[in-house]
């Protein structure tokens, strides 16, 4: 079982995400999260997926696109660090990614299929990392972090956006 990262494996910025991940087997948590987000978003009417709770905020489609993009980037960082690559990894501008992702032009079913594929890939990646590789560290966006931190960040980031969807879009 993958253990939660120790506090010295990541910058304080990630405390919030770590706190959102429940105790338990991470693969199970990732699987359950994926099922939950698909069920939540799939149940929406077409006009609901284009809803913005405030001007300048993302639509449900854009939140889903952001989850896809962020998970891909975090999984890539996880791969690089787990494999021992010490090249510093740069950050990304999430707003530019959403703006240039054209998620509003895509069918929800297409976005959901992509989301499911990315999540399945992440779970397979997590399953295949060796125990010693989880403890390797690297630099991402100027922050030192371990491979297992990135796996937990993926889960915490998803939990964060699921809460926002429930509170501000579905509430």
N, CA, C and O atoms as a DFTB+ gen file, in Angstrom:
684 C
 N C O
     1  1       0.845      -1.190       0.000
     2  2       0.000       0.000       0.000
     3  2       0.885       1.246       0.000
     4  3       1.840       1.344       0.770
     5  1       0.556       2.181      -0.863
     6  2       1.288       3.443      -0.935
     7  2       0.951       4.282       0.289
     8  3      -0.215       4.543       0.583
     9  1       1.991       4.695       0.993
    10  2       1.790       5.505       2.190
    11  2       1.763       6.991       1.833
    12  3       2.397       7.442       0.879
    13  1       1.009       7.724       2.632
    14  2       0.907       9.179       2.489
    15  2       2.301       9.795       2.610
    16  3       3.102       9.343       3.429
    17  1       2.601      10.813       1.813
    18  2       3.921      11.462       1.903
    19  2       4.158      12.082       3.274
    20  3       3.234      12.550       3.940
    21  1       5.406      12.070       3.666
    22  2       5.804      12.759       4.896
    23  2       5.861      14.261       4.603
    24  3       6.019      14.674       3.454
    25  1       5.733      15.052       5.635
    26  2       5.669      16.507       5.474
    27  2       6.920      17.095       4.825
    28  3       6.835      18.152       4.199
    29  1       8.072      16.449       4.952
    30  2       9.298      16.984       4.348
    31  2       9.448      16.608       2.867
    32  3      10.470      16.917       2.254
    33  1       8.452      15.954       2.299
    34  2       8.504      15.551       0.891
    35  2       7.838      16.562      -0.044
    36  3       7.807      16.345      -1.255
    37  1       7.316      17.637       0.484
    38  2       6.630      18.610      -0.366
    39  2       6.588      19.983       0.304
    40  3       6.755      20.108       1.517
    41  1       6.364      20.995      -0.512
    42  2       6.270      22.377      -0.030
    43  2       4.921      22.599       0.658
    44  3       3.952      21.884       0.401
    45  1       4.880      23.585       1.521
    46  2       3.670      23.895       2.282
    47  2       2.460      24.128       1.377
    48  3       1.323      23.880       1.781
    49  1       2.702      24.600       0.163
    50  2       1.623      24.848      -0.794
    51  2       0.724      23.619      -0.952
    52  3      -0.482      23.756      -1.160
    53  1       1.305      22.423      -0.856
    54  2       0.553      21.194      -1.101
    55  2      -0.184      20.666       0.128
    56  3      -0.899      19.669       0.028
    57  1      -0.027      21.309       1.278
    58  2      -0.742      20.872       2.479
    59  2      -2.252      20.775       2.241
    60  3      -2.903      19.825       2.676
    61  1      -2.785      21.757       1.555
    62  2      -4.233      21.782       1.299
    63  2      -4.672      20.519       0.564
    64  3      -5.623      19.857       0.979
    65  1      -3.982      20.183      -0.528
    66  2      -4.353      18.995      -1.297
    67  2      -4.167      17.720      -0.484
    68  3      -5.002      16.818      -0.547
    69  1      -3.084      17.638       0.275
    70  2      -2.845      16.447       1.104
    71  2      -4.001      16.247       2.083
    72  3      -4.435      15.121       2.327
    73  1      -4.487      17.344       2.633
    74  2      -5.578      17.272       3.606
    75  2      -6.898      16.814       3.018
    76  3      -7.788      16.397       3.759
    77  1      -7.044      16.881       1.724
    78  2      -8.294      16.474       1.076
    79  2      -8.340      14.993       0.721
    80  3      -9.395      14.469       0.365
    81  1      -7.207      14.324       0.816
    82  2      -7.154      12.905       0.447
    83  2      -7.460      12.066       1.693
    84  3      -6.743      12.153       2.690
    85  1      -8.517      11.261       1.639
    86  2      -8.853      10.440       2.807
    87  2      -7.833       9.328       3.013
    88  3      -7.037       9.025       2.124
    89  1      -7.868       8.731       4.186
    90  2      -7.024       7.573       4.447
    91  2      -7.522       6.419       3.584
    92  3      -8.713       6.320       3.288
    93  1      -6.611       5.561       3.192
    94  2      -6.995       4.398       2.406
    95  2      -6.029       4.155       1.271
    96  3      -5.056       4.889       1.092
    97  1      -6.305       3.128       0.514
    98  2      -5.476       2.746      -0.631
    99  2      -5.671       3.767      -1.747
   100  3      -6.798       3.999      -2.184
   101  1      -4.592       4.374      -2.208
   102  2      -4.690       5.455      -3.188
   103  2      -5.329       4.992      -4.493
   104  3      -6.123       5.733      -5.072
   105  1      -5.015       3.810      -4.965
   106  2      -5.634       3.319      -6.206
   107  2      -7.154       3.254      -6.064
   108  3      -7.884       3.603      -6.992
   109  1      -7.620       2.811      -4.917
   110  2      -9.064       2.741      -4.660
   111  2      -9.655       4.134      -4.622
   112  3     -10.723       4.374      -5.186
   113  1      -8.969       5.057      -3.960
   114  2      -9.446       6.440      -3.883
   115  2      -9.549       7.039      -5.280
   116  3     -10.557       7.660      -5.615
   117  1      -8.510       6.856      -6.099
   118  2      -8.532       7.390      -7.468
   119  2      -9.667       6.774      -8.284
   120  3     -10.334       7.470      -9.049
   121  1      -9.882       5.486      -8.123
   122  2     -10.970       4.812      -8.844
   123  2     -12.319       5.372      -8.422
   124  3     -13.155       5.694      -9.267
   125  1     -12.532       5.488      -7.124
   126  2     -13.807       6.008      -6.619
   127  2     -14.035       7.452      -7.033
   128  3     -15.152       7.832      -7.385
   129  1     -12.982       8.257      -6.993
   130  2     -13.108       9.651      -7.441
   131  2     -13.539       9.703      -8.902
   132  3     -14.438      10.460      -9.269
   133  1     -12.891       8.894      -9.726
   134  2     -13.221       8.877     -11.146
   135  2     -14.667       8.510     -11.386
   136  3     -15.352       9.144     -12.189
   137  1     -15.128       7.497     -10.696
   138  2     -16.528       7.069     -10.835
   139  2     -17.478       8.175     -10.382
   140  3     -18.522       8.402     -10.994
   141  1     -17.103       8.857      -9.306
   142  2     -17.967       9.913      -8.775
   143  2     -18.076      11.089      -9.724
   144  3     -19.178      11.574      -9.980
   145  1     -16.951      11.556     -10.253
   146  2     -16.997      12.722     -11.136
   147  2     -17.746      12.391     -12.422
   148  3     -18.490      13.226     -12.935
   149  1     -17.559      11.191     -12.944
   150  2     -18.276      10.786     -14.155
   151  2     -19.781      10.743     -13.873
   152  3     -20.571      11.234     -14.680
   153  1     -20.182      10.171     -12.753
   154  2     -21.601      10.101     -12.403
   155  2     -22.189      11.500     -12.221
   156  3     -23.288      11.780     -12.701
   157  1     -21.460      12.376     -11.528
   158  2     -21.952      13.739     -11.298
   159  2     -22.147      14.495     -12.605
   160  3     -23.209      15.067     -12.848
   161  1     -21.130      14.492     -13.430
   162  2     -21.170      15.276     -14.662
   163  2     -22.116      14.649     -15.685
   164  3     -22.784      15.368     -16.429
   165  1     -22.178      13.339     -15.731
   166  2     -23.058      12.649     -16.688
   167  2     -24.528      12.932     -16.429
   168  3     -25.350      12.864     -17.342
   169  1     -24.857      13.248     -15.189
   170  2     -26.263      13.457     -14.827
   171  2     -26.775      14.843     -15.204
   172  3     -27.962      15.124     -15.039
   173  1     -25.908      15.705     -15.704
   174  2     -26.299      17.079     -15.995
   175  2     -27.004      17.223     -17.338
   176  3     -26.727      16.495     -18.291
   177  1     -27.907      18.168     -17.382
   178  2     -28.559      18.550     -18.635
   179  2     -27.576      19.374     -19.461
   180  3     -26.660      19.974     -18.899
   181  1     -27.746      19.418     -20.781
   182  2     -26.808      20.160     -21.639
   183  2     -26.578      21.614     -21.205
   184  3     -25.451      22.105     -21.272
   185  1     -27.625      22.298     -20.765
   186  2     -27.442      23.697     -20.361
   187  2     -26.648      23.817     -19.060
   188  3     -26.040      24.855     -18.799
   189  1     -26.650      22.769     -18.249
   190  2     -25.905      22.813     -16.994
   191  2     -24.398      22.702     -17.207
   192  3     -23.634      23.254     -16.415
   193  1     -23.952      22.016     -18.239
   194  2     -22.512      21.851     -18.453
   195  2     -21.862      23.136     -18.960
   196  3     -20.638      23.265     -18.937
   197  1     -22.675      24.081     -19.417
   198  2     -22.165      25.369     -19.873
   199  2     -22.360      26.477     -18.836
   200  3     -22.100      27.648     -19.112
   201  1     -22.816      26.099     -17.648
   202  2     -23.091      27.050     -16.564
   203  2     -21.806      27.566     -15.928
   204  3     -20.863      26.811     -15.692
   205  1     -21.789      28.880     -15.655
   206  2     -20.717      29.528     -14.889
   207  2     -21.371      30.106     -13.637
   208  3     -22.358      30.834     -13.744
   209  1     -20.846      29.802     -12.465
   210  2     -21.466      30.302     -11.239
   211  2     -21.182      31.780     -11.010
   212  3     -21.828      32.410     -10.173
   213  1     -20.214      32.347     -11.751
   214  2     -19.909      33.777     -11.673
   215  2     -19.174      34.160     -12.957
   216  3     -18.565      33.306     -13.601
   217  1     -19.228      35.438     -13.330
   218  2     -18.493      35.866     -14.521
   219  2     -17.001      35.539     -14.384
   220  3     -16.402      35.733     -13.326
   221  1     -16.432      35.050     -15.454
   222  2     -15.017      34.722     -15.466
   223  2     -14.671      33.359     -14.883
   224  3     -13.517      32.935     -14.955
   225  1     -15.641      32.669     -14.311
   226  2     -15.397      31.334     -13.758
   227  2     -15.594      30.292     -14.849
   228  3     -16.279      30.542     -15.841
   229  1     -14.999      29.142     -14.664
   230  2     -15.079      28.088     -15.659
   231  2     -16.442      27.419     -15.670
   232  3     -17.134      27.365     -14.654
   233  1     -16.814      26.914     -16.830
   234  2     -18.016      26.095     -16.938
   235  2     -17.682      24.683     -16.454
   236  3     -16.519      24.363     -16.208
   237  1     -18.704      23.849     -16.321
   238  2     -18.482      22.459     -15.921
   239  2     -17.579      21.768     -16.941
   240  3     -16.677      21.021     -16.562
   241  1     -17.812      22.010     -18.223
   242  2     -16.948      21.421     -19.255
   243  2     -15.501      21.873     -19.076
   244  3     -14.573      21.077     -19.225
   245  1     -15.312      23.150     -18.758
   246  2     -13.959      23.671     -18.582
   247  2     -13.296      23.093     -17.321
   248  3     -12.094      22.831     -17.317
   249  1     -14.077      22.897     -16.263
   250  2     -13.525      22.263     -15.057
   251  2     -13.079      20.844     -15.400
   252  3     -11.996      20.417     -14.998
   253  1     -13.902      20.125     -16.133
   254  2     -13.540      18.766     -16.532
   255  2     -12.286      18.782     -17.410
   256  3     -11.398      17.948     -17.234
   257  1     -12.211      19.710     -18.339
   258  2     -11.012      19.845     -19.171
   259  2      -9.788      20.173     -18.342
   260  3      -8.703      19.649     -18.592
   261  1      -9.959      21.046     -17.350
   262  2      -8.855      21.381     -16.449
   263  2      -8.393      20.148     -15.676
   264  3      -7.191      19.931     -15.524
   265  1      -9.324      19.345     -15.191
   266  2      -8.955      18.118     -14.477
   267  2      -8.143      17.191     -15.376
   268  3      -7.165      16.587     -14.934
   269  1      -8.548      17.082     -16.627
   270  2      -7.827      16.242     -17.589
   271  2      -6.404      16.767     -17.779
   272  3      -5.435      16.019     -17.656
   273  1      -6.292      18.056     -18.078
   274  2      -4.974      18.650     -18.324
   275  2      -4.070      18.552     -17.103
   276  3      -2.913      18.147     -17.216
   277  1      -4.591      18.921     -15.939
   278  2      -3.772      18.915     -14.723
   279  2      -3.323      17.495     -14.375
   280  3      -2.184      17.286     -13.958
   281  1      -4.207      16.535     -14.545
   282  2      -3.821      15.155     -14.233
   283  2      -2.747      14.652     -15.185
   284  3      -1.832      13.940     -14.770
   285  1      -2.853      15.013     -16.448
   286  2      -1.806      14.639     -17.406
   287  2      -0.458      15.235     -16.998
   288  3       0.564      14.549     -17.016
   289  1      -0.466      16.492     -16.638
   290  2       0.771      17.166     -16.265
   291  2       1.348      16.570     -14.975
   292  3       2.550      16.321     -14.890
   293  1       0.503      16.345     -13.987
   294  2       0.983      15.765     -12.728
   295  2       1.476      14.333     -12.940
   296  3       2.459      13.923     -12.324
   297  1       0.811      13.580     -13.794
   298  2       1.247      12.211     -14.094
   299  2       2.584      12.204     -14.821
   300  3       3.425      11.337     -14.581
   301  1       2.774      13.168     -15.705
   302  2       4.059      13.299     -16.394
   303  2       5.159      13.633     -15.396
   304  3       6.241      13.048     -15.444
   305  1       4.891      14.566     -14.498
   306  2       5.858      14.904     -13.456
   307  2       6.158      13.678     -12.594
   308  3       7.312      13.412     -12.258
   309  1       5.124      12.944     -12.245
   310  2       5.283      11.721     -11.461
   311  2       6.189      10.731     -12.180
   312  3       7.077      10.144     -11.562
   313  1       5.977      10.544     -13.455
   314  2       6.803       9.639     -14.251
   315  2       8.263      10.085     -14.220
   316  3       9.155       9.281     -13.950
   317  1       8.501      11.334     -14.488
   318  2       9.874      11.846     -14.545
   319  2      10.580      11.668     -13.203
   320  3      11.717      11.198     -13.155
   321  1       9.917      12.038     -12.128
   322  2      10.543      11.945     -10.811
   323  2      10.707      10.489     -10.391
   324  3      11.758      10.122      -9.865
   325  1       9.707       9.659     -10.608
   326  2       9.804       8.237     -10.239
   327  2      10.932       7.541     -10.989
   328  3      11.543       6.611     -10.462
   329  1      11.210       7.970     -12.188
   330  2      12.274       7.362     -12.987
   331  2      13.653       7.947     -12.677
   332  3      14.652       7.551     -13.278
   333  1      13.700       8.885     -11.742
   334  2      14.982       9.425     -11.315
   335  2      15.479      10.617     -12.111
   336  3      16.624      11.034     -11.940
   337  1      14.656      11.164     -12.964
   338  2      15.051      12.336     -13.754
   339  2      15.123      13.553     -12.829
   340  3      14.151      13.878     -12.147
   341  1      16.247      14.203     -12.810
   342  2      16.447      15.358     -11.934
   343  2      16.278      16.699     -12.650
   344  3      16.570      17.745     -12.070
   345  1      15.815      16.682     -13.885
   346  2      15.574      17.918     -14.619
   347  2      14.453      18.708     -13.946
   348  3      13.364      18.166     -13.758
   349  1      14.680      19.963     -13.580
   350  2      13.595      20.755     -12.999
   351  2      12.437      20.884     -13.995
   352  3      12.638      21.173     -15.175
   353  1      11.242      20.666     -13.494
   354  2      10.046      20.718     -14.329
   355  2       9.331      22.050     -14.120
   356  3       9.167      22.509     -12.989
   357  1       8.913      22.655     -15.212
   358  2       8.288      23.969     -15.148
   359  2       6.807      23.867     -14.785
   360  3       6.185      22.812     -14.910
   361  1       6.272      24.987     -14.337
   362  2       4.853      25.073     -14.027
   363  2       4.044      25.272     -15.297
   364  3       4.582      25.256     -16.404
   365  1       2.736      25.460     -15.119
   366  2       1.872      25.737     -16.259
   367  2       0.787      26.714     -15.837
   368  3       0.417      26.777     -14.665
   369  1       0.292      27.459     -16.780
   370  2      -0.759      28.444     -16.535
   371  2      -2.102      27.777     -16.787
   372  3      -2.525      27.632     -17.934
   373  1      -2.768      27.373     -15.716
   374  2      -4.028      26.636     -15.847
   375  2      -5.086      27.430     -16.605
   376  3      -5.878      26.847     -17.346
   377  1      -5.113      28.740     -16.435
   378  2      -6.113      29.549     -17.145
   379  2      -5.846      29.570     -18.646
   380  3      -6.783      29.505     -19.443
   381  1      -4.589      29.659     -19.035
   382  2      -4.255      29.608     -20.463
   383  2      -4.594      28.245     -21.046
   384  3      -5.076      28.153     -22.175
   385  1      -4.345      27.186     -20.281
   386  2      -4.684      25.842     -20.764
   387  2      -6.183      25.725     -20.996
   388  3      -6.610      25.183     -22.015
   389  1      -6.985      26.227     -20.065
   390  2      -8.441      26.156     -20.234
   391  2      -8.873      27.017     -21.411
   392  3      -9.683      26.593     -22.235
   393  1      -8.337      28.211     -21.488
   394  2      -8.707      29.117     -22.587
   395  2      -8.380      28.503     -23.943
   396  3      -9.161      28.624     -24.887
   397  1      -7.234      27.847     -24.040
   398  2      -6.808      27.266     -25.315
   399  2      -7.264      25.824     -25.517
   400  3      -7.005      25.228     -26.562
   401  1      -7.938      25.269     -24.522
   402  2      -8.407      23.887     -24.619
   403  2      -9.670      23.713     -25.440
   404  3      -9.999      22.600     -25.851
   405  1     -10.384      24.812     -25.684
   406  2     -11.624      24.786     -26.485
   407  2     -12.614      23.736     -25.971
   408  3     -13.292      23.086     -26.766
   409  1     -12.700      23.569     -24.652
   410  2     -13.571      22.559     -24.069
   411  2     -15.045      22.842     -24.346
   412  3     -15.857      21.920     -24.414
   413  1     -15.386      24.119     -24.505
   414  2     -16.779      24.483     -24.776
   415  2     -17.265      23.947     -26.124
   416  3     -18.464      23.753     -26.324
   417  1     -16.339      23.712     -27.036
   418  2     -16.701      23.248     -28.371
   419  2     -16.858      21.733     -28.450
   420  3     -17.288      21.206     -29.476
   421  1     -16.516      21.045     -27.392
   422  2     -16.532      19.573     -27.404
   423  2     -17.805      19.033     -26.787
   424  3     -18.421      19.668     -25.931
   425  1     -18.183      17.858     -27.233
   426  2     -19.317      17.171     -26.628
   427  2     -18.921      16.685     -25.247
   428  3     -17.782      16.272     -25.027
   429  1     -19.853      16.736     -24.329
   430  2     -19.586      16.270     -22.980
   431  2     -19.173      14.796     -22.990
   432  3     -18.269      14.401     -22.254
   433  1     -19.818      13.998     -23.802
   434  2     -19.479      12.565     -23.846
   435  2     -18.023      12.358     -24.259
   436  3     -17.358      11.452     -23.756
   437  1     -17.531      13.184     -25.162
   438  2     -16.136      13.104     -25.595
   439  2     -15.186      13.471     -24.454
   440  3     -14.180      12.797     -24.234
   441  1     -15.511      14.540     -23.736
   442  2     -14.691      14.947     -22.592
   443  2     -14.693      13.870     -21.509
   444  3     -13.655      13.597     -20.905
   445  1     -15.836      13.267     -21.263
   446  2     -15.906      12.212     -20.252
   447  2     -15.081      10.998     -20.654
   448  3     -14.431      10.388     -19.805
   449  1     -15.095      10.642     -21.918
   450  2     -14.275       9.518     -22.383
   451  2     -12.791       9.826     -22.215
   452  3     -12.013       8.960     -21.812
   453  1     -12.406      11.051     -22.521
   454  2     -11.009      11.432     -22.337
   455  2     -10.636      11.418     -20.855
   456  3      -9.569      10.931     -20.480
   457  1     -11.515      11.952     -20.026
   458  2     -11.270      11.938     -18.586
   459  2     -11.065      10.499     -18.092
   460  3     -10.110      10.219     -17.368
   461  1     -11.960       9.593     -18.485
   462  2     -11.856       8.198     -18.044
   463  2     -10.555       7.559     -18.518
   464  3      -9.946       6.777     -17.787
   465  1     -10.131       7.883     -19.723
   466  2      -8.873       7.331     -20.244
   467  2      -7.679       7.855     -19.458
   468  3      -6.773       7.091     -19.125
   469  1      -7.669       9.138     -19.160
   470  2      -6.573       9.726     -18.391
   471  2      -6.546       9.137     -16.985
   472  3      -5.477       8.791     -16.482
   473  1      -7.704       9.020     -16.348
   474  2      -7.742       8.470     -14.998
   475  2      -7.294       7.003     -14.991
   476  3      -6.558       6.587     -14.096
   477  1      -7.730       6.225     -15.975
   478  2      -7.300       4.825     -16.065
   479  2      -5.786       4.734     -16.248
   480  3      -5.138       3.862     -15.670
   481  1      -5.232       5.625     -17.042
   482  2      -3.785       5.667     -17.250
   483  2      -3.057       6.008     -15.953
   484  3      -2.031       5.402     -15.642
   485  1      -3.573       6.968     -15.198
   486  2      -2.961       7.342     -13.924
   487  2      -2.978       6.166     -12.949
   488  3      -1.978       5.897     -12.283
   489  1      -4.095       5.477     -12.865
   490  2      -4.207       4.335     -11.954
   491  2      -3.222       3.240     -12.357
   492  3      -2.575       2.646     -11.494
   493  1      -3.102       2.970     -13.646
   494  2      -2.127       1.978     -14.118
   495  2      -0.709       2.417     -13.777
   496  3       0.117       1.601     -13.368
   497  1      -0.430       3.692     -13.944
   498  2       0.898       4.228     -13.619
   499  2       1.188       4.044     -12.133
   500  3       2.269       3.583     -11.766
   501  1       0.244       4.395     -11.285
   502  2       0.413       4.255      -9.840
   503  2       0.669       2.800      -9.470
   504  3       1.519       2.506      -8.630
   505  1      -0.057       1.909     -10.090
   506  2       0.092       0.475      -9.820
   507  2       1.488      -0.035     -10.191
   508  3       1.983      -0.980      -9.577
   509  1       2.120       0.580     -11.186
   510  2       3.381       0.085     -11.703
   511  2       4.646       0.693     -11.131
   512  3       5.744       0.318     -11.543
   513  1       4.526       1.610     -10.205
   514  2       5.714       2.259      -9.656
   515  2       6.253       1.443      -8.483
   516  3       5.498       1.003      -7.615
   517  1       7.554       1.252      -8.473
   518  2       8.191       0.438      -7.435
   519  2       8.228       1.184      -6.102
   520  3       8.185       2.414      -6.080
   521  1       8.308       0.450      -4.992
   522  2       8.345       1.103      -3.671
   523  2       9.478       2.125      -3.518
   524  3       9.275       3.188      -2.931
   525  1      10.664       1.809      -4.040
   526  2      11.773       2.767      -3.894
   527  2      11.574       4.005      -4.767
   528  3      12.032       5.091      -4.410
   529  1      10.903       3.856      -5.895
   530  2      10.672       4.996      -6.792
   531  2       9.724       6.022      -6.178
   532  3       9.823       7.211      -6.483
   533  1       8.809       5.581      -5.319
   534  2       7.873       6.517      -4.692
   535  2       8.597       7.557      -3.843
   536  3       8.092       8.663      -3.652
   537  1       9.764       7.211      -3.338
   538  2      10.487       8.115      -2.444
   539  2      11.441       9.060      -3.168
   540  3      12.008       9.963      -2.553
   541  1      11.616       8.856      -4.463
   542  2      12.498       9.756      -5.220
   543  2      11.901      11.154      -5.244
   544  3      10.683      11.335      -5.255
   545  1      12.796      12.138      -5.252
   546  2      12.338      13.526      -5.263
   547  2      12.880      14.251      -6.483
   548  3      13.864      13.842      -7.098
   549  1      12.207      15.332      -6.806
   550  2      12.618      16.191      -7.894
   551  2      12.067      17.585      -7.664
   552  3      11.510      17.885      -6.608
   553  1      12.232      18.437      -8.677
   554  2      11.731      19.811      -8.612
   555  2      10.657      20.009      -9.669
   556  3      10.851      19.699     -10.844
   557  1       9.530      20.527      -9.229
   558  2       8.452      20.880     -10.153
   559  2       7.939      22.255      -9.767
   560  3       7.544      22.482      -8.624
   561  1       7.949      23.162     -10.719
   562  2       7.500      24.530     -10.491
   563  2       8.234      25.159      -9.300
   564  3       7.654      25.920      -8.525
   565  1       9.519      24.823      -9.177
   566  2      10.353      25.386      -8.121
   567  2      10.196      24.737      -6.762
   568  3      10.822      25.174      -5.796
   569  1       9.371      23.699      -6.665
   570  2       9.133      23.033      -5.391
   571  2       9.722      21.628      -5.379
   572  3       9.564      20.873      -6.338
   573  1      10.404      21.282      -4.285
   574  2      10.863      19.911      -4.105
   575  2       9.648      19.058      -3.741
   576  3       8.838      19.443      -2.898
   577  1       9.533      17.901      -4.384
   578  2       8.466      16.990      -4.035
   579  2       8.829      15.569      -4.433
   580  3       9.619      15.344      -5.349
   581  1       8.239      14.621      -3.731
   582  2       8.483      13.215      -4.017
   583  2       7.481      12.716      -5.048
   584  3       6.463      13.353      -5.317
   585  1       7.799      11.562      -5.616
   586  2       6.875      10.942      -6.566
   587  2       5.527      10.688      -5.910
   588  3       4.482      10.963      -6.499
   589  1       5.552      10.155      -4.675
   590  2       4.263       9.847      -4.048
   591  2       3.472      11.112      -3.718
   592  3       2.243      11.076      -3.648
   593  1       4.171      12.227      -3.515
   594  2       3.449      13.479      -3.323
   595  2       2.595      13.778      -4.547
   596  3       1.435      14.171      -4.418
   597  1       3.160      13.594      -5.726
   598  2       2.406      13.897      -6.946
   599  2       1.172      13.015      -7.079
   600  3       0.126      13.487      -7.523
   601  1       1.273      11.754      -6.706
   602  2       0.102      10.875      -6.754
   603  2      -0.986      11.397      -5.819
   604  3      -2.168      11.386      -6.164
   605  1      -0.585      11.846      -4.650
   606  2      -1.555      12.397      -3.704
   607  2      -2.079      13.759      -4.156
   608  3      -3.238      14.090      -3.904
   609  1      -1.243      14.545      -4.814
   610  2      -1.711      15.827      -5.354
   611  2      -2.798      15.592      -6.399
   612  3      -3.782      16.331      -6.439
   613  1      -2.636      14.585      -7.235
   614  2      -3.668      14.258      -8.228
   615  2      -4.997      14.009      -7.528
   616  3      -6.028      14.548      -7.931
   617  1      -4.973      13.194      -6.483
   618  2      -6.209      12.890      -5.750
   619  2      -6.745      14.126      -5.020
   620  3      -7.952      14.367      -5.028
   621  1      -5.874      14.901      -4.397
   622  2      -6.313      16.097      -3.677
   623  2      -6.866      17.166      -4.600
   624  3      -7.850      17.830      -4.274
   625  1      -6.237      17.332      -5.747
   626  2      -6.703      18.307      -6.737
   627  2      -8.100      17.933      -7.223
   628  3      -8.975      18.790      -7.343
   629  1      -8.299      16.661      -7.498
   630  2      -9.623      16.191      -7.927
   631  2     -10.659      16.428      -6.832
   632  3     -11.767      16.885      -7.113
   633  1     -10.304      16.119      -5.586
   634  2     -11.236      16.327      -4.470
   635  2     -11.605      17.807      -4.344
   636  3     -12.762      18.142      -4.092
   637  1     -10.635      18.673      -4.518
   638  2     -10.871      20.125      -4.468
   639  2     -11.910      20.539      -5.508
   640  3     -12.880      21.224      -5.184
   641  1     -11.704      20.125      -6.746
   642  2     -12.631      20.551      -7.803
   643  2     -13.984      19.857      -7.706
   644  3     -14.998      20.433      -8.099
   645  1     -14.017      18.652      -7.199
   646  2     -15.308      17.983      -6.985
   647  2     -16.117      18.756      -5.953
   648  3     -17.322      18.939      -6.127
   649  1     -15.482      19.209      -4.894
   650  2     -16.180      20.017      -3.879
   651  2     -16.723      21.304      -4.476
   652  3     -17.855      21.697      -4.194
   653  1     -15.919      21.954      -5.295
   654  2     -16.377      23.190      -5.935
   655  2     -17.563      22.910      -6.851
   656  3     -18.541      23.656      -6.847
   657  1     -17.480      21.841      -7.631
   658  2     -18.610      21.490      -8.506
   659  2     -19.881      21.272      -7.692
   660  3     -20.942      21.784      -8.051
   661  1     -19.784      20.527      -6.614
   662  2     -20.962      20.231      -5.797
   663  2     -21.499      21.495      -5.153
   664  3     -22.708      21.724      -5.170
   665  1     -20.634      22.320      -4.588
   666  2     -21.065      23.512      -3.861
   667  2     -21.572      24.630      -4.775
   668  3     -22.580      25.270      -4.478
   669  1     -20.875      24.859      -5.879
   670  2     -21.166      26.053      -6.677
   671  2     -21.901      25.778      -7.984
   672  3     -22.468      26.697      -8.575
   673  1     -21.902      24.565      -8.432
   674  2     -22.557      24.247      -9.703
   675  2     -23.817      23.401      -9.490
   676  3     -24.819      23.581     -10.182
   677  1     -23.753      22.483      -8.531
   678  2     -24.876      21.567      -8.350
   679  2     -25.711      21.906      -7.121
   680  3     -26.793      21.352      -6.930
   681  1     -25.210      22.814      -6.290
   682  2     -25.853      23.107      -5.011
   683  2     -27.013      23.967      -5.137
   684  3     -27.651      24.294      -4.137
